[in-house]
Coordinates of C-alpha atoms and ligand atoms in Angstrom, one line a residue:
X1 CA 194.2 103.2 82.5
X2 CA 191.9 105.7 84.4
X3 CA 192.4 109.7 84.2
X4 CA 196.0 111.3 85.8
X5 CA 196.0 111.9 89.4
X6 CA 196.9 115.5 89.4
X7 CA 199.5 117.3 91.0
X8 CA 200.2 120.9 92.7
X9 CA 203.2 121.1 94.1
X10 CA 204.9 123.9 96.0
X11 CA 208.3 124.3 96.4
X12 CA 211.3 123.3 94.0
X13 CA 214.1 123.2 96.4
X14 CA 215.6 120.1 97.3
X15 CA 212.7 117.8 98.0
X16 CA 210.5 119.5 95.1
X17 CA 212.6 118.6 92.5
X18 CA 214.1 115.6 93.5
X19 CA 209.7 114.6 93.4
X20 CA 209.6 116.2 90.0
X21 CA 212.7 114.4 88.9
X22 CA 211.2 110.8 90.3
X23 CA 208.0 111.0 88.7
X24 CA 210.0 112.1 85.4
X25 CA 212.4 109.3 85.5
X26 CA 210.0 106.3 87.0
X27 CA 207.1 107.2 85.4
X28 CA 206.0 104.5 83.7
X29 CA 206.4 102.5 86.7
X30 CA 204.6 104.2 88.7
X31 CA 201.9 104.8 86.8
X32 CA 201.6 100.4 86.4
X33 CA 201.7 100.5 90.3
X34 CA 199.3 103.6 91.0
X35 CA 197.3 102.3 88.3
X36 CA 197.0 106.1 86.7
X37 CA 199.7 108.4 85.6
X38 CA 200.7 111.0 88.0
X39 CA 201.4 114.0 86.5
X40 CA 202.2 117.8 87.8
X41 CA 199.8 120.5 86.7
X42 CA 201.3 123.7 88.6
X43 CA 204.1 124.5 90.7
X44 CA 205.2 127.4 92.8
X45 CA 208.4 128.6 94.5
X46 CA 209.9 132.2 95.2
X47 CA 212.3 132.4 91.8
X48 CA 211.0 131.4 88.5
X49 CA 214.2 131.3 86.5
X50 CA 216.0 129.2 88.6
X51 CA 217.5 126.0 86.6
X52 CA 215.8 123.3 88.9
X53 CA 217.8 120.4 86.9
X54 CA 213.5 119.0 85.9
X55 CA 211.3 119.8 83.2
X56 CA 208.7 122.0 84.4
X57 CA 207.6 122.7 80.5
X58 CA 204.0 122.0 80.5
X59 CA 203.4 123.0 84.5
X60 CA 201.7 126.4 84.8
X61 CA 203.3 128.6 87.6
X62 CA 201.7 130.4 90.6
X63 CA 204.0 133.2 92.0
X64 CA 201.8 132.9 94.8
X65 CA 201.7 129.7 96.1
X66 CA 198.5 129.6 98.2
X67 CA 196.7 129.9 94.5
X68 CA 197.7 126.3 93.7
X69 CA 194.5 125.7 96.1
X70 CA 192.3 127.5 93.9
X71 CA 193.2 125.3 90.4
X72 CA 189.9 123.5 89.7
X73 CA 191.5 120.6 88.0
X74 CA 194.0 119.7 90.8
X75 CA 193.5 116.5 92.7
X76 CA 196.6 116.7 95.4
X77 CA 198.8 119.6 96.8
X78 CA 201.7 118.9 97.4
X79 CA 203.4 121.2 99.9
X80 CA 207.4 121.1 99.9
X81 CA 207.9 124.5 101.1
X82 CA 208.8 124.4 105.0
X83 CA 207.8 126.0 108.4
X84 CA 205.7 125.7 110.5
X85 CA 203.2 128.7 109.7
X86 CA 203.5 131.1 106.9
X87 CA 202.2 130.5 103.7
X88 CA 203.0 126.6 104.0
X89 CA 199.9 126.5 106.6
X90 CA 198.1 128.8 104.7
X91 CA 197.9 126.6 101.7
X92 CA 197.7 123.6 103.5
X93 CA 194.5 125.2 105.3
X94 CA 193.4 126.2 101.8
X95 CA 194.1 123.1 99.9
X96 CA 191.6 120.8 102.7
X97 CA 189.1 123.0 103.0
X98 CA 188.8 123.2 99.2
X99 CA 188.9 119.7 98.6
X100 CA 191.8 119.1 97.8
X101 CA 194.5 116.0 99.1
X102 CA 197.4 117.4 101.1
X103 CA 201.0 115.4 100.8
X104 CA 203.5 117.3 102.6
X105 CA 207.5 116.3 103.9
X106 CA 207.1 119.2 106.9
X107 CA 207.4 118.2 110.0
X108 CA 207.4 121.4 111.5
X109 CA 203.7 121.9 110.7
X110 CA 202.8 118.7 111.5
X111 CA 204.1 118.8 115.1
X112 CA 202.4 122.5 115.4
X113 CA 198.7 121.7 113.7
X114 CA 198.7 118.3 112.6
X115 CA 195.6 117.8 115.3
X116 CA 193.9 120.4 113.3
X117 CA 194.7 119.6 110.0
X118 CA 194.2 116.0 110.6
X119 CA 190.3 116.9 111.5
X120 CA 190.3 119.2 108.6
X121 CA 190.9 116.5 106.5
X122 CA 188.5 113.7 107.9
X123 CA 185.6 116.5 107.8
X124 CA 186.2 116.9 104.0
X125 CA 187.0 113.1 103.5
X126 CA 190.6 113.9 102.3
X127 CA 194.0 112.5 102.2
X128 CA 196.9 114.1 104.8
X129 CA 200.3 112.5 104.3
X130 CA 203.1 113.0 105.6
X131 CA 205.5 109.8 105.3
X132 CA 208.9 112.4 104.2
X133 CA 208.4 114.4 107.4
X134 CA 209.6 111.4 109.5
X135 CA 212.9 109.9 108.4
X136 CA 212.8 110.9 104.9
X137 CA 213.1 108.0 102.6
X138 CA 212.0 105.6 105.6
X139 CA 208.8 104.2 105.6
X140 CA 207.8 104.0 109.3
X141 CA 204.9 106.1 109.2
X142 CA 203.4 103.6 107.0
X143 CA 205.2 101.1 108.7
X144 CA 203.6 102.0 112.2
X145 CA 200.3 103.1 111.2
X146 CA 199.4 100.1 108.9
X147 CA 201.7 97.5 108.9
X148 CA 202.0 97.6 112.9
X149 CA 198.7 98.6 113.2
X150 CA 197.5 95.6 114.9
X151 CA 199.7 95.9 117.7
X152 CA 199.7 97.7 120.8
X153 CA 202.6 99.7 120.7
X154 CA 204.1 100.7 124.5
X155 CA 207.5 103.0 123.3
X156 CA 209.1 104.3 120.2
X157 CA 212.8 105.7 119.8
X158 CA 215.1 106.5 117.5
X159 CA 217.7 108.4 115.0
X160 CA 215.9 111.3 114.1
X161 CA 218.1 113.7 112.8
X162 CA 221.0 113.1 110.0
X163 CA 223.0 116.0 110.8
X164 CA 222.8 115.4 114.3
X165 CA 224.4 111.6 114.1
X166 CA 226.6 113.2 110.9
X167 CA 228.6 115.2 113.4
X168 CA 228.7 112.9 116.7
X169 CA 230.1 110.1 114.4
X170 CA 232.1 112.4 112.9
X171 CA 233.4 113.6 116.3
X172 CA 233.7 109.5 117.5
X173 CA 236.0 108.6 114.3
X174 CA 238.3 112.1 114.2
X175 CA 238.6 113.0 118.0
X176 CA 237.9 116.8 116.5
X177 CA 235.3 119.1 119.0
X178 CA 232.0 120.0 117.8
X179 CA 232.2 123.0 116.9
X180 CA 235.3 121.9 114.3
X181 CA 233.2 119.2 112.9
X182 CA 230.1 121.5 112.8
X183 CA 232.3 123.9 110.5
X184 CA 233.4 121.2 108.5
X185 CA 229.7 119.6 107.9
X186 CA 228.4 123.0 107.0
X187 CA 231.0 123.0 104.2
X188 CA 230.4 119.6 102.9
X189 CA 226.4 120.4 103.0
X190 CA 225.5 118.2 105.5
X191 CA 224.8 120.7 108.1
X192 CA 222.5 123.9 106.8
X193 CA 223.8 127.3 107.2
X194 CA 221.5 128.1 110.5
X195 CA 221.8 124.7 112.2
X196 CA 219.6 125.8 115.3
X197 CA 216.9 123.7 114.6
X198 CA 218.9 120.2 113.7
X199 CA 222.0 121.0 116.6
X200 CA 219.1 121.9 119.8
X201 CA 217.8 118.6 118.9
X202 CA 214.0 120.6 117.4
X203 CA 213.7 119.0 114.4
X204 CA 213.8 115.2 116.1
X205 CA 211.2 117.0 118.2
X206 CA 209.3 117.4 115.7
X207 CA 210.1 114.0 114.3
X208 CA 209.2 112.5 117.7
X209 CA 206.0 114.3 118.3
X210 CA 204.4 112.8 115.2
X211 CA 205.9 109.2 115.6
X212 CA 204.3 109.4 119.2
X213 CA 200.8 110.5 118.2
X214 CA 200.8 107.6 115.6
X215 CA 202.6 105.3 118.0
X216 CA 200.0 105.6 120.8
X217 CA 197.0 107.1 119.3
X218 CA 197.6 110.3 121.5
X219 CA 197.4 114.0 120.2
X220 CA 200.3 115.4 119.0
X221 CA 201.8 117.6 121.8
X222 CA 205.3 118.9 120.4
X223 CA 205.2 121.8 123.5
X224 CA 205.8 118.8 126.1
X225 CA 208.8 117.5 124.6
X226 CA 212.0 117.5 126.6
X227 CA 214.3 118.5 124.4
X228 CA 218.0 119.0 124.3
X229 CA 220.9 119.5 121.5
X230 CA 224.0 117.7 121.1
X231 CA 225.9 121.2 122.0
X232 CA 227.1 120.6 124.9
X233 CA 228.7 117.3 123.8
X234 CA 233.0 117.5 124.1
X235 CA 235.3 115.7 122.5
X236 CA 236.2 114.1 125.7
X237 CA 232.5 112.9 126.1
X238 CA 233.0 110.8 123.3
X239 CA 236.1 109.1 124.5
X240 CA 234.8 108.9 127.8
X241 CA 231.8 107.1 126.6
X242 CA 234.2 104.8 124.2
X243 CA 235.5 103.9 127.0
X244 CA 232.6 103.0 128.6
X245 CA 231.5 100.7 125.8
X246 CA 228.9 103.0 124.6
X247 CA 229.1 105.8 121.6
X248 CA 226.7 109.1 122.1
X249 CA 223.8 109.8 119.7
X250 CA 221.0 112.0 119.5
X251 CA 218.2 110.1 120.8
X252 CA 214.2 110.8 120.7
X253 CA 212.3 108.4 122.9
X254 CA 208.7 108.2 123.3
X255 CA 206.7 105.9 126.0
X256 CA 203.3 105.5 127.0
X257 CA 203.8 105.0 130.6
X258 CA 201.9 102.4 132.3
X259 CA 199.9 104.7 134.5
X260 CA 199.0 106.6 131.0
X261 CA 201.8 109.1 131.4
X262 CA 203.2 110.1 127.5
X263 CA 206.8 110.4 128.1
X264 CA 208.4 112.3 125.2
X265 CA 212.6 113.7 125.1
X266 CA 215.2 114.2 122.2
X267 CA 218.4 114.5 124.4
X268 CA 221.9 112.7 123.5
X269 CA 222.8 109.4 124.8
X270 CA 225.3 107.3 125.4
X271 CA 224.4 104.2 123.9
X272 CA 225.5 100.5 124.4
X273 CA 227.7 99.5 121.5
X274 CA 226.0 96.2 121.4
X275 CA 222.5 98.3 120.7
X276 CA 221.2 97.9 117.3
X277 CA 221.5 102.2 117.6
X278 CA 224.8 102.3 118.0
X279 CA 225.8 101.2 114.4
X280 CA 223.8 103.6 112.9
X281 CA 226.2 106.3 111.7
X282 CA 226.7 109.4 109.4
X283 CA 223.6 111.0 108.2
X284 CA 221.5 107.7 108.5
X285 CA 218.0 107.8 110.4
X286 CA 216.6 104.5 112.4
X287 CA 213.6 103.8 114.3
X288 CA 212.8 101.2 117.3
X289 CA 209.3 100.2 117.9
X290 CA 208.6 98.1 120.5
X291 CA 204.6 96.4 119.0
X292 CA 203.0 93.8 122.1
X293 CA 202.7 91.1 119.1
X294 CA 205.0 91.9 116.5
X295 CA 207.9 92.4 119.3
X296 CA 211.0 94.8 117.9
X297 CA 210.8 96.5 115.1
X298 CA 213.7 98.7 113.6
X299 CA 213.3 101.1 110.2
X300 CA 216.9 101.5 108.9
X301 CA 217.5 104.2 106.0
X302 CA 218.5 107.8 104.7
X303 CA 216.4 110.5 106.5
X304 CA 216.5 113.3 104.3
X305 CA 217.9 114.1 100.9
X306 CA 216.2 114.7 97.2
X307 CA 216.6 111.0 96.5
X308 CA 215.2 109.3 100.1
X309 CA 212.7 112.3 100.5
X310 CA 211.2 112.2 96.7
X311 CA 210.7 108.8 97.4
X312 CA 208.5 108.8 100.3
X313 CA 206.6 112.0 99.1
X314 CA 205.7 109.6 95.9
X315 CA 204.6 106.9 97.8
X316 CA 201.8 109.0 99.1
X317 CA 200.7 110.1 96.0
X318 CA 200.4 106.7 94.5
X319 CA 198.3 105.8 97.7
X320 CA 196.1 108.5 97.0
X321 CA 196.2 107.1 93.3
X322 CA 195.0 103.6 94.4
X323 CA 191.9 105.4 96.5
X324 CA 194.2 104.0 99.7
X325 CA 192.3 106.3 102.0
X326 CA 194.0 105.6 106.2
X327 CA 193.4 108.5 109.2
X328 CA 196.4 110.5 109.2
X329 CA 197.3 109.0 112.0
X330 CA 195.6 105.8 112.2
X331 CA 193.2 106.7 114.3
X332 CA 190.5 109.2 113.3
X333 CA 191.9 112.9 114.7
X334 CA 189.1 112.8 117.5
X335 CA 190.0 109.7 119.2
X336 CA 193.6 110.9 119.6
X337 CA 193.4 111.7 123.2
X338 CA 195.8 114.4 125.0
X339 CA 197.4 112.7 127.6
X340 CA 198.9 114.1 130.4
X341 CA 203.1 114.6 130.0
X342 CA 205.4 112.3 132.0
X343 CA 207.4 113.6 135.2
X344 CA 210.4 112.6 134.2
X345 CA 211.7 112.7 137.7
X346 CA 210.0 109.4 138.3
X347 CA 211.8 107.3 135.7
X348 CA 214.7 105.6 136.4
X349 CA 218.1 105.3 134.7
X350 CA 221.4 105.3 134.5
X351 CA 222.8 108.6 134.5
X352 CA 226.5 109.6 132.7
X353 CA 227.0 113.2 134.7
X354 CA 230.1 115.6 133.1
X355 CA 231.5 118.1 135.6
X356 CA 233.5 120.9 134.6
X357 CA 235.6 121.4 137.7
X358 CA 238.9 123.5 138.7
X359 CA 241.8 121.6 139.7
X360 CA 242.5 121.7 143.1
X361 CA 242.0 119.1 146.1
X362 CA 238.4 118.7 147.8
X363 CA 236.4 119.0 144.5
X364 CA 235.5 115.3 144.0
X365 CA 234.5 114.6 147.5
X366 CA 231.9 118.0 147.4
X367 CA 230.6 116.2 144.3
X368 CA 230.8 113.0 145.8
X369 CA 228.7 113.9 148.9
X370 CA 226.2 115.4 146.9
X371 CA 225.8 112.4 145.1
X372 CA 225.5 110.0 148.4
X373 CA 223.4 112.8 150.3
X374 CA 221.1 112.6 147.2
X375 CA 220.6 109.0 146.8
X376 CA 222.9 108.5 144.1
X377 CA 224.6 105.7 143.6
X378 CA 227.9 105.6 141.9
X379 CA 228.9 103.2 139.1
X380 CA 231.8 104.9 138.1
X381 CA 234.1 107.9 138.6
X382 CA 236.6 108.6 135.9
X383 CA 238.6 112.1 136.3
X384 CA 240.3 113.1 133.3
X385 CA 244.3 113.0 133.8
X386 CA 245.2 115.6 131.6
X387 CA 243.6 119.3 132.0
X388 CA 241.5 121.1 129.5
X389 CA 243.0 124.3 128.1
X390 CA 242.1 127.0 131.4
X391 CA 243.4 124.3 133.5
X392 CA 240.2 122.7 134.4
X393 CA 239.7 119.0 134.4
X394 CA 236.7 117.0 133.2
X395 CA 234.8 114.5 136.0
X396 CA 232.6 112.1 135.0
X397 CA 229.9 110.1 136.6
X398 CA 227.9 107.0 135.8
X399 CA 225.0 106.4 138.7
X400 CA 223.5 102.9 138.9
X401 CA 219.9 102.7 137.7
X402 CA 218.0 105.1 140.1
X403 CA 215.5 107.8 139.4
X404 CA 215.8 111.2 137.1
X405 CA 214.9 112.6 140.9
X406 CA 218.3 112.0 142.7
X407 CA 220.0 112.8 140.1
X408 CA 218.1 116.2 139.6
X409 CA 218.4 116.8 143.7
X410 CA 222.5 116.3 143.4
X411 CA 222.9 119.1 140.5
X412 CA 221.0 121.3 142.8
X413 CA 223.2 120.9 145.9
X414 CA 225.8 121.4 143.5
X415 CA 224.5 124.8 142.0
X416 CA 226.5 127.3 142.4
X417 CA 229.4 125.7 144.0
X418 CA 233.1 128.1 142.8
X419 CA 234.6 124.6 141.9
X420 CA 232.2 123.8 139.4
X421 CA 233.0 126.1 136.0
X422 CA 229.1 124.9 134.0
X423 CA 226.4 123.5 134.1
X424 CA 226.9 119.7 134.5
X425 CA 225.8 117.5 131.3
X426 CA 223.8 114.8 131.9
X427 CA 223.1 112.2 129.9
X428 CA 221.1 109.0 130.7
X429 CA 222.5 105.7 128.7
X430 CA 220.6 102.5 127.0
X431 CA 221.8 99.5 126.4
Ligands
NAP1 N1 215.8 118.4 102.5 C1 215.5 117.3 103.0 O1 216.3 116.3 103.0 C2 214.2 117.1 103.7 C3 213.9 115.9 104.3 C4 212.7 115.7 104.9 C5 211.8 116.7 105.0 N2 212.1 117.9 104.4 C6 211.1 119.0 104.5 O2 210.7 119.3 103.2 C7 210.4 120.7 103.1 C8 211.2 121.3 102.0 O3 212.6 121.1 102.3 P1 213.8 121.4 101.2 O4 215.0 120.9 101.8 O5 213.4 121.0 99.9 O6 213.8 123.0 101.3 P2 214.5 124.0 100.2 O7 215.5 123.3 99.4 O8 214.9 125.2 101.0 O9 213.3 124.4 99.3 C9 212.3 125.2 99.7 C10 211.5 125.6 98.4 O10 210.4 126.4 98.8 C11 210.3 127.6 98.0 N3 209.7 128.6 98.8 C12 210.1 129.2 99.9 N4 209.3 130.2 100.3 C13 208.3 130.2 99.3 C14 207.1 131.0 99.2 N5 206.8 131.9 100.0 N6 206.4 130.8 98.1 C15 206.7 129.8 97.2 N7 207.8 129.0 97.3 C16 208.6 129.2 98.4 C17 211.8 127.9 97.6 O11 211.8 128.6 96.4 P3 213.1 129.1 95.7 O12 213.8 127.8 95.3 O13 212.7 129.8 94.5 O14 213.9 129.8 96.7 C18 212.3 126.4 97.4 O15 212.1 126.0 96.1 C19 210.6 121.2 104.5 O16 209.4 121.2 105.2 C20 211.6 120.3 105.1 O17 211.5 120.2 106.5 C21 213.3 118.1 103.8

């Protein structure tokens, strides 16, 4: 067996430790498969004498974690810190331009400078991976940008984010509001203390923006994402949409438009119960991939966690093991082109429209006329019997398949009507 491949690895938090825990208890067989042992020299986080439920015994320690770049005998840093700048960039910067590999589960900094980092590390002739930041335990970056690799791959969509489809399906099976089932996910650790980034739907941005770039061989540009949270999303959505045959989940979707338009949004949907989607519940990822040869593919599996996370982080280090050496993503950094961003006004859907309106007479025909004075056609029309507390009732729309436009010109002729108590919630459905 040929020398260790050696490890730095920053941060001991979930991910870290569940890595240091993996390569602890499946050594042996990793070492047969890498065809080398893989071993940690050095770690770093922010509390030394924090019981991290791993041997660390035998790892030096760095207090400062961008000095893991500087240790002459490390192969591969290992960066499970978080964020998209701070010291996780700085060591990332650090660890290419010293010659280091870089493995890392952060999304975050991929979205923001994986375009630079990616040309970092072809200049240098170095690893970048980053199969954890995408789905956790999933193996869809690999999936896409080597097993799918000879296909020309026109759209890519998906379950991005756990806690995300943790609380709608928790919402669809007890009836409870969001903010109720929010709570009670926080408690249960599902749903992190400051959820901003998982709730407003940023983190599937993130998610998104990387699967696109490898998807399409087009730069990664997370600031044109259309992005909305799951917020908004009542109680009485949910039913509504049961009733409708669909169930709502937090959807990215990525296209490369025929006339070269990248088409990127993370916005909830109400999904056709018959859609391979729509089973996917609790904190469980999935990604769609639509390849012109392969035809549909779909990547089913736990998105984040020590276990699912560990897992994928380790299967990048025993590529770098074998000397499996691929462009971050798949395409060498310079040929990813930027590409303009979609208008999503020109696409077409099916629209599910939630009005917040008083109860009194007149109100559904002002939306009503809107709607026809638009061009938008009207599927359905369900008004909610029973008032919400205040005394206003819930109207819902579904418009026949018709473009983003109309519906976008009917809000506006509603805007500021005194009948109307919020901003409408759209959301477009698949099926
Ligand atoms: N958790 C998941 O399921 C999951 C899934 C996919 C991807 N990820 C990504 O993996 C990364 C790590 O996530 P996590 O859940 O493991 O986070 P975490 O549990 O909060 O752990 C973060 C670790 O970083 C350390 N740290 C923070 N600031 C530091 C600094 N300035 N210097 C040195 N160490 C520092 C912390 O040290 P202390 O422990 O001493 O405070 C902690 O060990 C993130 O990029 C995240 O997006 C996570």
């Amino acid at each position: 067996m040929t020398a260790p491949l050696r490890i730095a690895l920053a941060g001991l938090g979930t991910v870290g430790a569940g890595v240091i825990r993996l390569l602890e208890e499946n050594g042996a067989l990793i070492a047969a498969r890498a065809g080398r042992p893989i071993e940690v020299v050095a770690v770093s986080a922010r509390n030394r004498t924090k019981d991290r439920g791993a041997d660390l015994s035998g790892m030096a320690w760095e207090d400062d974690m961008t000095q893991l770049a500087n240790h002459g005998e490390v192969d591969v840093v290992v960066e499970l810190v978080g964020g998209s700048d701070g010291p996780a960039l700085a060591l990332a910067r650090k660890a290419l331009s010293g010659g280091k590999h870089l493995v890392t589960a952060n999304k975050a900094m991929i979205a923001h400078h994986g375009m630079e980092l990616a040309t970092l590390a072809e200049e240098k002739g170095l690893s970048l991976k980053f199969e954890a930041a995408v789905a956790g335990g999933i193996p869809v970056i690999k999936g896409l940008g080597e097993g799918a690799a000879a296909n020309r791959i026109d759209r890519v969509y998906g379950i991005l984010n756990g806690t995300c489809n943790y609380i709608l399906s928790q919402m669809e099976s007890t009836g409870a509001d969001f903010a109720d089932v929010l709570k009670a996910a926080q408690d249960l650790g599902y749903a992190e203390a400051d959820p901003a980034f998982d709730i407003e739907g940023v983190d599937a941005g993130h998610k998104l923006a990387i699967l696109a770039a490898l998807a399409f061989g087009t730069a990664v540009d997370f600031a044109a994402l259309d992005i909305s949270g799951i917020t908004r999303v009542r109680a009485a959505d949910i039913a509504q949409a049961d009733a409708l045959g669909h169930v709502i989940r937090l959807v990215g979707q990525a296209e490369l438009q025929a006339d070269g338009h990248l088409f990127q949004r993370v916005a909830p949907v109400l999904v056709a119960k018959s859609h391979p989607l729509a089973s996917v519940d609790g904190p469980t990822n999935a990604v769609v991939a639509e390849g012109n040869f392969v035809g549909r593919l779909l990547f089913v599996g736990r998105g984040a966690g020590d276990g699912p996370t560990a897992s994928a982080v380790v299967a990048d280090l025993i590529d770098i093991a074998r000397g499996n050496a691929t462009p971050p993503f798949s395409l060498p950094a310079a040929m990813l082109s930027a590409t303009p961003a979609a208008d999503p006004g020109h696409r077409t859907s099916r629209a599910y429209m939630r009005f917040v309106v008083a109860d009194r007479p007149g109100v559904l025909a002002e939306i009503t006329a809107a709607m026809r004075d638009a061009g938008v056609s009207i599927e359905s029309l369900i008004q909610q019997g029973r008032p919400e507390e205040g005394g206003e009732v819930l109207v819902a729309i579904v418009s026949h398949e018709g473009p983003e436009s109309a519906v976008a010109a009917a809000l506006a002729l509603l805007e500021g009507s005194p009948s109307i108590s919020e901003p409408p919630l759209v959301m477009r459905l698949i099926g």
